[in-house]
PDB file of C-alpha atoms in Angstrom:
ATOM      1  CA  MET A   4     -34.290-103.550 153.094  1.00 52.00           C
ATOM      2  CA  ARG A   5     -34.412-103.262 156.785  1.00 54.00           C
ATOM      3  CA  THR A   6     -33.524-106.437 158.638  1.00 58.00           C
ATOM      4  CA  GLY A   7     -33.803-105.258 162.230  1.00 60.00           C
ATOM      5  CA  SER A   8     -30.074-105.269 162.766  1.00 61.00           C
ATOM      6  CA  GLU A   9     -29.641-101.464 162.092  1.00 59.00           C
ATOM      7  CA  PRO A  10     -28.725 -99.102 164.818  1.00 62.00           C
ATOM      8  CA  THR A  11     -31.641 -97.722 166.708  1.00 58.00           C
ATOM      9  CA  THR A  12     -30.644 -94.086 166.010  1.00 59.00           C
ATOM     10  CA  ALA A  13     -30.204 -94.509 162.293  1.00 59.00           C
ATOM     11  CA  ARG A  14     -32.060 -91.981 160.226  1.00 65.00           C
ATOM     12  CA  SER A  15     -32.788 -91.291 156.582  1.00 69.00           C
ATOM     13  CA  PRO A  16     -30.295 -88.854 154.950  1.00 83.00           C
ATOM     14  CA  LEU A  17     -33.061 -87.265 152.895  1.00 85.00           C
ATOM     15  CA  ARG A  18     -33.059 -83.989 155.054  1.00 87.00           C
ATOM     16  CA  MET A  19     -29.316 -83.646 154.561  1.00 90.00           C
ATOM     17  CA  ARG A  20     -29.696 -84.264 150.728  1.00 91.00           C
ATOM     18  CA  PHE A  21     -32.468 -81.641 150.826  1.00 93.00           C
ATOM     19  CA  TRP A  22     -30.226 -78.947 152.294  1.00 94.00           C
ATOM     20  CA  LEU A  23     -27.240 -80.015 150.028  1.00 95.00           C
ATOM     21  CA  SER A  24     -29.493 -79.717 147.082  1.00 95.00           C
ATOM     22  CA  VAL A  25     -30.635 -76.216 148.130  1.00 96.00           C
ATOM     23  CA  TRP A  26     -26.967 -75.246 148.597  1.00 97.00           C
ATOM     24  CA  GLY A  27     -26.393 -76.568 145.081  1.00 95.00           C
ATOM     25  CA  GLU A  28     -29.300 -74.618 143.700  1.00 96.00           C
ATOM     26  CA  VAL A  29     -27.858 -71.366 145.066  1.00 96.00           C
ATOM     27  CA  TRP A  30     -24.436 -71.922 143.722  1.00 96.00           C
ATOM     28  CA  THR A  31     -25.543 -73.192 140.264  1.00 96.00           C
ATOM     29  CA  ILE A  32     -28.028 -70.320 139.774  1.00 96.00           C
ATOM     30  CA  GLY A  33     -25.323 -67.774 140.905  1.00 96.00           C
ATOM     31  CA  GLY A  34     -22.697 -69.510 138.686  1.00 96.00           C
ATOM     32  CA  THR A  35     -25.004 -69.508 135.719  1.00 96.00           C
ATOM     33  CA  VAL A  36     -25.803 -65.867 136.132  1.00 96.00           C
ATOM     34  CA  ALA A  37     -22.100 -64.891 136.779  1.00 97.00           C
ATOM     35  CA  LEU A  38     -20.869 -66.767 133.669  1.00 96.00           C
ATOM     36  CA  VAL A  39     -23.561 -65.288 131.455  1.00 96.00           C
ATOM     37  CA  LEU A  40     -22.671 -61.776 132.676  1.00 97.00           C
ATOM     38  CA  ALA A  41     -18.935 -62.623 132.143  1.00 96.00           C
ATOM     39  CA  GLY A  42     -19.640 -63.579 128.462  1.00 94.00           C
ATOM     40  CA  ARG A  43     -18.619 -67.295 128.918  1.00 95.00           C
ATOM     41  CA  PRO A  44     -21.714 -69.005 127.153  1.00 95.00           C
ATOM     42  CA  GLY A  45     -19.989 -72.513 127.075  1.00 96.00           C
ATOM     43  CA  TRP A  46     -19.356 -72.580 130.819  1.00 96.00           C
ATOM     44  CA  ALA A  47     -22.713 -70.983 131.506  1.00 96.00           C
ATOM     45  CA  ALA A  48     -24.346 -73.881 129.564  1.00 97.00           C
ATOM     46  CA  VAL A  49     -22.365 -76.398 131.646  1.00 96.00           C
ATOM     47  CA  CYS A  50     -23.428 -74.690 134.879  1.00 96.00           C
ATOM     48  CA  ALA A  51     -27.010 -74.585 133.644  1.00 96.00           C
ATOM     49  CA  ALA A  52     -26.927 -78.319 132.927  1.00 97.00           C
ATOM     50  CA  LEU A  53     -25.679 -78.932 136.472  1.00 96.00           C
ATOM     51  CA  TRP A  54     -28.477 -76.642 137.704  1.00 96.00           C
ATOM     52  CA  LEU A  55     -30.988 -78.925 136.053  1.00 97.00           C
ATOM     53  CA  ILE A  56     -29.443 -81.970 137.545  1.00 96.00           C
ATOM     54  CA  VAL A  57     -29.585 -80.390 141.041  1.00 96.00           C
ATOM     55  CA  THR A  58     -33.152 -79.288 140.562  1.00 96.00           C
ATOM     56  CA  VAL A  59     -34.259 -82.832 139.467  1.00 96.00           C
ATOM     57  CA  ASP A  60     -32.568 -84.264 142.586  1.00 94.00           C
ATOM     58  CA  LEU A  61     -34.241 -81.647 144.748  1.00 95.00           C
ATOM     59  CA  ILE A  62     -37.648 -82.686 143.308  1.00 96.00           C
ATOM     60  CA  VAL A  63     -36.958 -86.347 143.977  1.00 93.00           C
ATOM     61  CA  VAL A  64     -35.812 -85.724 147.519  1.00 91.00           C
ATOM     62  CA  VAL A  65     -38.978 -83.603 148.272  1.00 92.00           C
ATOM     63  CA  ARG A  66     -41.095 -86.320 146.863  1.00 90.00           C
ATOM     64  CA  HIS A  67     -39.595 -88.968 148.959  1.00 85.00           C
ATOM     65  CA  ILE A  68     -39.785 -86.790 152.086  1.00 84.00           C
ATOM     66  CA  ARG A  69     -43.609 -86.276 151.454  1.00 85.00           C
ATOM     67  CA  GLN A  70     -44.132 -89.986 151.023  1.00 79.00           C
ATOM     68  CA  GLY A  71     -43.607 -90.290 154.687  1.00 70.00           C
ATOM     69  CA  PRO A  72     -42.312 -93.105 156.832  1.00 60.00           C
ATOM     70  CA  HIS A  73     -41.751 -95.644 154.002  1.00 60.00           C
ATOM     71  CA  TRP A  74     -38.670 -93.470 152.998  1.00 54.00           C
ATOM     72  CA  GLN A  75     -37.916 -92.278 156.486  1.00 56.00           C
ATOM     73  CA  PRO A  76     -38.256 -95.123 158.974  1.00 58.00           C
ATOM     74  CA  GLY A  77     -38.516 -93.891 162.451  1.00 62.00           C
ATOM     75  CA  ARG A  78     -38.701 -95.533 165.906  1.00 64.00           C
ATOM     76  CA  ASP A  79     -42.403 -96.316 165.422  1.00 69.00           C
ATOM     77  CA  VAL A  80     -41.876 -98.226 162.098  1.00 62.00           C
ATOM     78  CA  PRO A  81     -41.012-101.916 162.769  1.00 64.00           C
ATOM     79  CA  PRO A  82     -38.185-103.485 160.846  1.00 63.00           C
ATOM     80  CA  TYR A  83     -39.174-105.535 157.712  1.00 63.00           C
ATOM     81  CA  ARG A  84     -38.981-109.317 158.121  1.00 65.00           C
ATOM     82  CA  PRO A  85     -35.679-110.677 157.278  1.00 63.00           C
ATOM     83  CA  PRO A  86     -35.489-112.626 153.917  1.00 66.00           C
ATOM     84  CA  GLU A  87     -36.223-116.279 154.462  1.00 74.00           C
ATOM     85  CA  GLU A  88     -33.462-118.555 153.729  1.00 73.00           C
ATOM     86  CA  ARG A  89     -34.144-121.336 151.349  1.00 68.00           C
ATOM     87  CA  PRO A  90     -32.729-124.736 152.007  1.00 64.00           C
TER      88      PRO A  90
END
């Protein structure tokens, strides 16, 4: 929840997560292919499972990016009202 006390230059880390997920996709696909070609089916299955996790994360990140300013508050989005304190 935004309270208005965040730094004015703070940005969402979704773009960074996107590029890290793309990097993970490249390595897990390459690792899976290399391990299959090397005849290591067990390790290839582990790498393929990791590939699935990275793919799901990439889908979630892209979905959040497409949802717009709710997930990426910018300078034009005002802060949320602070929670009201109860006596």
